[in-house]
Amino acid sequence: MTPDLASLFVSLRGALGAERLLTDPDSLRLHGSDLLAEGADCAMVVRPASVEALAEAVGLIGRASVAMAPRGGGLTYVRGYTPTGRRFAAIDLSHLNRVISVSEEDMIVTVEAGTTWKQVHEALTPLGLRLPFFGTFSGSRATVGGGLSNGALFLGTARHVSAAEAVVGMEVVLADGSILHTGQKAVALAPRPFMRTFGPDTTGLFIHDAGALGIKARVSLRLIRAPLHSGFLSFGFERQSDGIAALCEIARSDLAEDAYLMDPDKTRTALSGPTDLVRDARLLAKVVRQERGLFKGLKAGAKLALAGRSFIDTGCHSLHLVLAGRSGAAVEADMAAARAIAARFVGRELADSIPRAGRADLFVPVDGMILGPDADRWIALNAKVPHSEAMRLANAVEALLARRKPALDAAGITVSRLLTVMGTHAFSYEPVLNWRDSWLPLHRDILGPVPRFAEPDDAPDARALVMTVREELIALFAQLGAASNQIGRTYPYASVLRPEARGLLEALKRAVDPQGVMNPGALEL
C-alpha cells in the first residue's frame, strides 16, 4: 500500500467510521466484478450512510486523485462500475436507501439513489400511486440510481418508456465532493422539486451517463395514480417478422403498458424453471388478489392454473401484453384493438399466463434471475432503433447468429431473443446468450453460502466464443446507428458521436471532473 493510499484510508475511517470502509479481499474481489467479468483493481469499498457522508468521502477520494465508481445493485454485464487499468474506490450506495418524501399533493416522490424499485413501489402502493415506469423485474435489488445511470427498462416501458422520462430533478455529488442540484431545485429559493426544464435541462446531462459525470445521491420523480383496471393478452406467431409487425403497431397505437415478444427459446426459458408447488400456490394467490372482485380473481387464477407451463407450441413466437386504464371499458376497448392488430398479422390468441403471472409476482428475488434454468450464465445485449428500422435490425442480427450457429451449437451455447417497445416510437432487440460456465463472485454473493444450484465446471472455450459473438453484435449495432442501454464500458459512445456532440461531452466531463477520477473509461471518457 502506498503512503498516499494509507493516508486516505485514515481520513475515510475518521469521516465515515471504520465499518463503512471495507478493504478485505472478499469485498474487493466482489466489487471488482459484475455479471460479465472479474478482476478489476478495487482498492477499497466505501459505504456511506447519508448523502452528506457520501459527499465528504467523494471529496476526500477526489482530492487524493484516486479513481472512483458508483455501484448500486451491481446487476450489470457491461463493466459499468469496474474501471480497467487503474486502481479505484467502489462507492457502494446500497445503504443510501431511504424514501425521503411522497407528496400526494405535488405528485412527486423523492428517494435516495440506493433505494430499490421494489422499495419505491411498496411505499407508493398503499397510497394508490405509482411511478409511470416503475422498475425492472430485478427491482428487488436493482436501484433507482443504477437504473438512471444505465437506462433501465421494462415495467411500464411500452407506454412510459423509462425512468428518465419521470425524473424532475436530482442531487448529484461531483468529483470534488460538491452537491449539484438539477431541475427547479437548482433555483436558490425553490422550496421543492417539481419542474425539470426551467432553463436548459441539466437533469438530462446526468441521466444514462454510466456514472461518468457524477454520483446520483437523491432523485425526485413524478407520480401517476395507479391504474384501476388491467387486462392481459398473449398471441402466437409462426414467423418472427409477423410478431415484430404486430408489436410495433401495438406500440404506435399506445395500447399497452408492457409489450414484449419472445422467441421459442426465450419462451421455454420463461416456462422451464423447476416446478415449485409452494411458489406456484403463492403466485396463484397473487393473481387472484390483483383482480378487482373475487369472482374475476378466481376466474383468472383458474385460467392460469389450467394453462400451466406447456401452452406455447414449439416454434411459436409469443407476444405478451399488459394493458391498463382508469375504467374497465377503456381496457376492454384497448384489448379489442390489440386483438384486431394481432389478427391482421396472423396472430393466434394464447392463454395469458406469462403477462398475468409477471405482473402478479413483481420483483421476485434475483437469485433466480442471474442464472439460467440449468445454472448457466447468461449475458444480454440490446439495440434500440425506430420502428421503421426494426426489420433491418432483426434481419442483420439473425444473419450474424445464423453464421455463428454451428460453432455456438457445438459449444452448447444457446441464443434467445426478447423484443420490446419503448413508448410509441422505439423498438428494442435483445439477444441473450446462455452457456454453462463457472460463476463470478457476484453470482456467488447473490446465491449465498448454500446455493440451490450446483456450480458448473469452468468453460473457457465456450466463454471465449460468447465474448467473440458479443463483440460482433456490438459492432453490428454500432454500424446500424442503434442506441443501447447499460452503455458502461461495453458499447461505443464517445467514438461514435459527431464531432460537435463529442466536443460538448468532453467539455462537460472536464468541467465536472477535471482530474478524470469519476468512473474513468465509462462512455469512453
XYZ file of C-alpha atoms in Angstrom:
525
model
C 0.000 0.000 0.000
C 1.340 3.430 -0.929
C 1.681 6.121 1.775
C -0.921 8.273 -0.030
C -3.459 5.438 -0.037
C -2.785 4.658 3.631
C -3.373 8.314 4.461
C -6.649 8.281 2.506
C -7.810 5.214 4.452
C -7.160 7.034 7.723
C -9.118 10.070 6.544
C -12.061 7.974 5.305
C -12.256 5.951 8.527
C -12.265 9.174 10.500
C -15.015 10.676 8.361
C -17.263 7.626 7.931
C -16.394 5.161 10.674
C -14.260 2.066 10.225
C -17.249 -0.172 9.470
C -18.066 1.878 6.342
C -14.689 1.358 4.690
C -14.070 -2.200 3.511
C -10.626 -3.399 2.475
C -10.855 -7.170 2.988
C -10.003 -9.359 -0.045
C -13.513 -10.788 -0.469
C -15.131 -7.342 -0.601
C -12.514 -6.046 -3.018
C -12.901 -9.049 -5.289
C -16.700 -8.761 -5.256
C -16.689 -5.047 -6.076
C -14.124 -5.620 -8.801
C -16.608 -7.814 -10.688
C -20.017 -7.667 -12.316
C -22.099 -10.296 -14.146
C -19.721 -10.257 -17.119
C -16.201 -10.486 -15.720
C -13.988 -10.058 -12.678
C -10.503 -8.803 -11.915
C -10.812 -5.022 -11.758
C -8.365 -3.499 -9.271
C -10.643 -2.376 -6.446
C -8.639 -0.791 -3.630
C -11.476 -0.045 -1.204
C -15.245 -0.138 -0.804
C -16.923 2.952 0.648
C -20.462 2.556 2.011
C -21.779 5.941 3.135
C -24.975 6.062 5.200
C -26.007 9.619 4.284
C -25.736 11.985 1.366
C -23.525 14.266 3.449
C -21.167 11.368 4.207
C -21.157 10.448 0.512
C -20.135 13.978 -0.441
C -17.379 14.069 2.180
C -15.988 10.704 1.097
C -16.056 11.600 -2.610
C -14.266 14.870 -1.846
C -11.515 13.064 0.054
C -11.071 10.458 -2.683
C -11.115 13.049 -5.457
C -8.554 15.282 -3.757
C -6.304 12.210 -3.429
C -6.603 11.726 -7.241
C -7.940 8.195 -6.749
C -10.421 6.913 -9.314
C -13.913 6.015 -8.081
C -17.019 4.314 -9.460
C -20.595 4.280 -8.101
C -22.328 0.922 -7.625
C -25.997 0.257 -6.918
C -27.384 -3.268 -7.048
C -24.427 -4.406 -9.145
C -26.590 -6.218 -11.716
C -24.789 -5.144 -14.873
C -22.844 -7.045 -17.502
C -21.154 -4.070 -19.197
C -18.278 -3.289 -16.771
C -20.263 -0.242 -15.736
C -18.603 0.209 -12.325
C -15.300 -1.659 -12.785
C -12.624 0.609 -14.263
C -9.802 -1.224 -16.001
C -6.109 -0.392 -15.861
C -6.422 1.755 -12.746
C -6.969 1.185 -9.021
C -10.268 2.570 -7.856
C -12.600 3.064 -4.927
C -16.004 1.413 -5.226
C -18.718 3.762 -3.935
C -21.407 1.349 -2.758
C -24.737 3.190 -2.470
C -26.737 0.274 -1.053
C -27.075 1.994 2.340
C -28.479 5.186 0.815
C -31.864 3.518 0.549
C -34.500 5.783 2.060
C -37.739 7.013 0.552
C -37.410 10.608 1.716
C -40.832 12.007 0.902
C -44.026 11.334 -1.006
C -46.185 14.331 -1.880
C -49.695 13.311 -2.903
C -50.450 16.994 -3.473
C -47.492 17.652 -5.790
C -47.384 14.065 -7.141
C -43.621 13.843 -6.522
C -41.588 11.194 -4.710
C -38.009 11.847 -3.588
C -35.695 8.936 -2.816
C -32.044 8.257 -2.151
C -30.274 6.756 -5.130
C -29.627 3.379 -3.468
C -33.352 2.763 -2.965
C -34.619 -0.239 -4.913
C -37.518 -0.113 -7.350
C -39.317 -2.558 -5.084
C -38.985 -0.234 -2.081
C -40.398 2.694 -4.043
C -43.296 0.635 -5.379
C -44.181 -0.686 -1.930
C -44.121 2.828 -0.441
C -46.478 4.143 -3.125
C -48.935 1.248 -3.457
C -50.901 1.913 -0.213
C -51.469 5.473 -1.455
C -52.844 4.339 -4.792
C -49.837 5.903 -6.524
C -47.160 4.618 -8.877
C -44.192 5.687 -10.932
C -45.031 5.744 -14.666
C -42.131 3.380 -15.440
C -41.809 1.514 -12.166
C -38.819 -0.767 -12.456
C -37.240 -3.895 -13.774
C -38.022 -7.484 -12.834
C -34.736 -7.329 -10.892
C -36.159 -4.425 -8.884
C -35.856 -6.235 -5.557
C -32.121 -5.437 -5.824
C -31.715 -3.003 -8.736
C -31.636 0.615 -7.581
C -33.078 3.901 -8.809
C -29.637 5.458 -9.191
C -28.307 2.477 -11.114
C -31.367 2.443 -13.347
C -30.992 6.129 -14.169
C -27.287 5.681 -14.896
C -27.928 2.733 -17.181
C -31.267 3.257 -18.928
C -33.310 0.628 -17.068
C -36.404 -0.631 -18.888
C -39.392 -2.904 -18.606
C -42.322 -2.408 -16.214
C -44.421 0.268 -17.882
C -41.911 0.827 -20.689
C -44.303 0.220 -23.608
C -46.281 3.301 -22.557
C -43.961 5.349 -20.330
C -40.524 4.463 -21.813
C -38.108 4.574 -18.824
C -37.423 6.243 -15.500
C -35.574 9.010 -17.314
C -38.864 10.464 -18.535
C -40.200 10.664 -14.956
C -37.256 12.438 -13.307
C -37.870 16.074 -12.357
C -34.599 16.686 -10.564
C -31.580 15.198 -8.815
C -28.836 15.949 -6.361
C -25.538 14.785 -7.835
C -22.222 14.573 -5.980
C -19.418 15.769 -8.241
C -15.810 14.593 -8.140
C -14.755 17.393 -5.780
C -17.441 16.465 -3.232
C -19.783 19.336 -4.065
C -23.512 18.654 -4.463
C -25.120 19.856 -7.691
C -28.904 20.359 -7.770
C -30.673 19.947 -11.110
C -34.187 20.901 -12.177
C -36.172 23.500 -10.239
C -34.164 22.908 -7.040
C -31.189 24.475 -8.808
C -33.017 27.757 -8.221
C -31.777 29.035 -4.875
C -35.201 29.902 -3.428
C -37.176 26.967 -4.871
C -38.891 25.217 -1.924
C -39.242 21.777 -3.548
C -38.614 19.893 -6.810
C -41.384 19.857 -9.404
C -40.096 21.169 -12.779
C -37.248 19.693 -14.772
C -36.795 22.278 -17.531
C -36.812 25.802 -16.127
C -33.994 26.716 -18.466
C -31.681 24.099 -20.025
C -32.250 20.504 -18.948
C -29.344 19.982 -16.556
C -31.038 16.855 -15.181
C -30.728 15.131 -18.532
C -26.958 15.575 -18.528
C -26.633 13.105 -15.657
C -29.112 10.503 -16.913
C -27.708 7.448 -18.708
C -24.189 8.754 -18.011
C -22.940 5.395 -16.633
C -21.755 7.330 -13.571
C -19.058 9.074 -15.600
C -20.144 12.615 -14.685
C -21.158 12.315 -11.036
C -22.775 10.150 -8.374
C -26.539 10.382 -8.018
C -27.468 10.977 -4.386
C -31.152 11.963 -4.309
C -33.730 11.692 -7.087
C -37.197 13.236 -7.426
C -39.684 11.590 -9.780
C -43.210 12.449 -10.840
C -46.073 10.117 -9.930
C -49.271 8.895 -11.526
C -52.329 7.387 -9.914
C -52.095 3.617 -10.176
C -54.386 2.335 -12.953
C -57.540 0.785 -11.509
C -58.087 -1.803 -14.232
C -55.753 -4.179 -16.063
C -56.000 -6.653 -18.906
C -53.645 -9.340 -20.182
C -53.219 -10.797 -23.670
C -50.866 -13.226 -25.371
C -50.602 -14.135 -29.041
C -48.558 -16.657 -31.006
C -46.959 -16.068 -34.404
C -45.299 -18.612 -36.677
C -42.930 -16.022 -38.117
C -40.815 -13.573 -36.172
C -41.486 -10.870 -38.764
C -45.249 -11.032 -38.157
C -44.717 -10.784 -34.417
C -42.456 -7.748 -34.864
C -45.014 -6.051 -37.134
C -47.772 -6.612 -34.574
C -45.574 -5.460 -31.682
C -44.634 -2.211 -33.425
C -48.228 -1.435 -34.442
C -49.458 -2.032 -30.894
C -46.747 0.358 -29.680
C -47.715 3.033 -32.204
C -51.333 2.663 -31.058
C -50.395 3.261 -27.372
C -52.423 0.261 -26.208
C -50.211 -1.428 -23.603
C -48.012 -0.682 -20.598
C -45.880 -3.771 -21.210
C -45.423 -5.341 -24.646
C -42.761 -7.911 -25.418
C -42.144 -10.625 -27.984
C -40.243 -13.783 -27.022
C -38.787 -16.304 -29.425
C -39.364 -20.039 -28.798
C -36.150 -20.411 -26.777
C -36.909 -17.400 -24.572
C -40.466 -18.666 -24.022
C -39.215 -22.090 -22.988
C -36.775 -20.440 -20.565
C -39.619 -18.426 -19.041
C -41.665 -21.572 -18.534
C -38.991 -24.184 -17.791
C -37.976 -23.358 -14.230
C -38.289 -26.192 -11.738
C -41.839 -26.644 -10.515
C -42.206 -25.252 -7.011
C -45.657 -26.062 -5.646
C -45.337 -23.598 -2.774
C -44.266 -20.758 -5.068
C -46.915 -21.671 -7.658
C -49.615 -21.629 -4.982
C -48.448 -18.215 -3.804
C -48.370 -16.966 -7.381
C -51.951 -18.135 -7.929
C -52.985 -16.296 -4.780
C -51.323 -13.123 -6.077
C -53.096 -13.484 -9.413
C -56.424 -13.736 -7.602
C -55.657 -10.687 -5.429
C -54.643 -8.424 -8.309
C -58.081 -8.661 -9.932
C -60.897 -6.326 -8.954
C -63.547 -8.598 -7.473
C -63.362 -12.081 -6.012
C -65.178 -13.829 -8.869
C -62.962 -12.227 -11.508
C -59.889 -13.089 -9.440
C -60.851 -16.732 -9.018
C -61.585 -16.964 -12.734
C -58.153 -15.522 -13.571
C -56.449 -17.893 -11.131
C -58.231 -20.882 -12.587
C -57.255 -19.816 -16.101
C -53.602 -19.561 -15.077
C -53.658 -22.938 -13.331
C -55.289 -24.696 -16.282
C -52.832 -23.171 -18.765
C -49.849 -24.390 -16.759
C -46.435 -24.138 -18.378
C -46.984 -26.042 -21.614
C -49.374 -23.895 -23.643
C -46.788 -22.492 -26.066
C -46.357 -24.556 -29.224
C -42.882 -25.476 -30.386
C -41.600 -22.789 -32.744
C -44.057 -20.144 -31.609
C -43.015 -16.512 -31.248
C -45.170 -15.296 -28.365
C -46.299 -11.694 -27.871
C -47.388 -10.651 -24.377
C -49.258 -7.511 -23.342
C -50.276 -5.821 -20.112
C -52.979 -3.200 -20.639
C -54.133 -0.720 -18.024
C -56.604 2.135 -17.672
C -58.943 4.124 -15.474
C -62.012 2.081 -16.402
C -62.806 -1.481 -17.332
C -64.463 -0.298 -20.516
C -61.327 1.538 -21.616
C -59.191 -1.543 -21.049
C -61.681 -3.754 -22.920
C -61.592 -1.333 -25.856
C -57.780 -1.425 -25.910
C -57.818 -5.223 -25.722
C -60.207 -5.360 -28.693
C -57.893 -3.077 -30.673
C -54.871 -5.247 -29.786
C -56.719 -8.393 -30.848
C -57.554 -6.778 -34.198
C -53.905 -5.828 -34.767
C -52.680 -9.330 -33.888
C -55.250 -10.862 -36.267
C -54.004 -8.618 -39.109
C -50.588 -10.232 -38.726
C -51.866 -13.814 -38.403
C -51.543 -13.950 -34.634
C -53.339 -16.653 -32.670
C -54.548 -15.801 -29.171
C -52.942 -17.845 -26.409
C -53.507 -18.222 -22.688
C -52.302 -15.068 -20.936
C -50.263 -16.892 -18.274
C -46.932 -15.145 -18.869
C -48.007 -11.473 -18.627
C -50.545 -12.195 -15.892
C -48.030 -14.069 -13.757
C -45.344 -11.433 -14.415
C -47.493 -8.611 -13.077
C -48.804 -10.689 -10.164
C -45.312 -11.617 -8.996
C -43.376 -8.367 -9.306
C -39.791 -8.042 -8.085
C -39.004 -11.685 -7.419
C -35.703 -12.486 -5.650
C -32.844 -12.026 -8.084
C -31.131 -15.311 -7.199
C -33.438 -16.991 -9.726
C -32.744 -14.359 -12.385
C -28.960 -14.136 -12.592
C -28.603 -17.692 -13.905
C -30.493 -19.739 -16.472
C -32.616 -22.803 -15.696
C -29.553 -25.103 -15.908
C -27.451 -22.973 -13.523
C -25.938 -21.472 -16.667
C -24.536 -17.994 -17.012
C -26.092 -15.538 -19.430
C -25.403 -12.135 -20.879
C -27.802 -9.935 -22.803
C -27.118 -7.341 -25.459
C -29.536 -4.752 -26.769
C -30.123 -2.359 -29.619
C -32.817 0.287 -29.996
C -33.990 1.664 -33.355
C -37.068 3.427 -34.746
C -39.916 1.151 -35.845
C -39.032 1.761 -39.494
C -35.652 0.080 -38.880
C -36.960 -2.839 -36.800
C -36.833 -5.475 -39.542
C -33.452 -4.285 -40.810
C -32.036 -4.707 -37.306
C -33.719 -8.076 -36.759
C -32.555 -9.440 -40.120
C -28.977 -8.294 -39.541
C -28.829 -9.869 -36.079
C -30.370 -13.122 -37.306
C -27.909 -13.316 -40.208
C -24.960 -12.908 -37.835
C -26.326 -15.533 -35.433
C -27.019 -17.932 -38.307
C -23.385 -17.686 -39.430
C -22.256 -18.472 -35.894
C -24.861 -21.161 -35.172
C -22.696 -24.259 -35.901
C -19.975 -23.066 -33.534
C -22.489 -21.981 -30.889
C -24.288 -25.323 -31.041
C -21.025 -27.244 -30.779
C -20.086 -25.277 -27.659
C -23.507 -25.750 -26.038
C -24.331 -22.035 -26.254
C -27.983 -21.146 -26.761
C -29.356 -17.838 -28.004
C -32.793 -16.461 -27.213
C -34.409 -13.138 -28.056
C -36.541 -10.642 -26.168
C -38.086 -7.888 -28.298
C -39.781 -4.902 -26.676
C -41.006 -1.399 -27.479
C -40.464 1.929 -25.753
C -43.403 4.307 -25.912
C -44.874 4.820 -29.352
C -41.551 5.488 -31.054
C -38.825 2.904 -30.430
C -38.157 -0.822 -30.926
C -35.672 -2.863 -28.892
C -33.968 -6.147 -29.858
C -32.227 -8.095 -27.090
C -30.323 -11.300 -27.905
C -29.346 -13.348 -24.838
C -26.500 -15.892 -24.816
C -26.614 -18.746 -22.274
C -23.804 -21.182 -21.556
C -22.672 -23.437 -18.718
C -19.602 -21.999 -17.044
C -18.112 -21.330 -13.624
C -19.644 -18.414 -11.774
C -18.300 -15.000 -10.888
C -18.025 -13.504 -7.372
C -21.282 -11.583 -7.860
C -23.173 -14.781 -8.762
C -21.899 -16.472 -5.610
C -22.644 -13.454 -3.436
C -26.262 -13.251 -4.606
C -26.839 -17.004 -4.365
C -25.489 -17.080 -0.813
C -23.468 -19.660 1.104
C -25.830 -22.539 0.235
C -26.789 -22.054 -3.436
C -29.731 -24.039 -4.725
C -27.742 -24.859 -7.882
C -24.512 -26.767 -8.350
C -21.861 -24.587 -9.967
C -20.809 -25.813 -13.436
C -17.210 -26.505 -14.363
C -15.015 -23.828 -15.862
C -15.627 -23.498 -19.635
C -13.011 -21.124 -21.076
C -13.562 -22.115 -24.720
C -17.326 -21.547 -24.603
C -16.787 -18.299 -22.708
C -14.303 -17.065 -25.324
C -16.805 -17.794 -28.106
C -19.563 -15.970 -26.224
C -17.327 -12.929 -25.861
C -16.393 -13.042 -29.551
C -20.028 -13.168 -30.695
C -20.838 -10.464 -28.174
C -18.216 -8.166 -29.720
C -19.527 -8.914 -33.213
C -23.068 -7.989 -32.174
C -21.878 -4.769 -30.528
C -20.012 -3.801 -33.710
C -23.124 -4.567 -35.772
C -25.286 -2.364 -33.554
C -22.810 0.491 -33.991
C -22.870 0.081 -37.774
C -26.653 0.414 -37.707
C -26.537 3.566 -35.571
C -28.528 1.848 -32.824
C -28.900 3.052 -29.258
C -28.301 0.782 -26.272
C -28.968 0.889 -22.553
C -26.329 -0.053 -19.982
C -23.548 1.549 -22.027
C -20.804 1.207 -19.390
C -17.518 0.161 -20.976
C -19.220 -2.143 -23.474
C -20.950 -0.084 -26.151
C -19.023 2.575 -28.100
C -20.287 6.025 -27.220
C -17.856 8.936 -27.439
C -16.214 7.401 -30.508
C -19.461 7.202 -32.489
C -20.630 10.757 -31.786
C -20.491 13.553 -34.325
C -17.528 15.889 -33.607
C -19.664 18.683 -32.181
C -21.526 16.360 -29.801
C -18.306 14.687 -28.686
C -16.675 18.052 -28.061
C -19.571 19.131 -25.848
C -19.471 15.838 -23.927
C -15.724 16.091 -23.328
C -16.025 19.713 -22.235
C -18.726 18.739 -19.748
C -16.534 15.931 -18.401
C -13.647 18.376 -17.908
C -15.939 20.838 -16.145
C -17.389 18.408 -13.596
C -14.384 16.050 -13.310
C -11.188 17.877 -14.271
C -8.903 15.136 -12.900
C -10.790 12.351 -14.677
C -11.370 10.343 -11.485
C -15.127 9.745 -11.830
C -15.629 6.249 -13.275
C -12.864 6.643 -15.867
C -13.462 4.768 -19.107
C -17.248 4.750 -18.887
C -18.812 6.258 -22.024
C -15.252 6.051 -23.459
C -14.300 9.121 -21.396
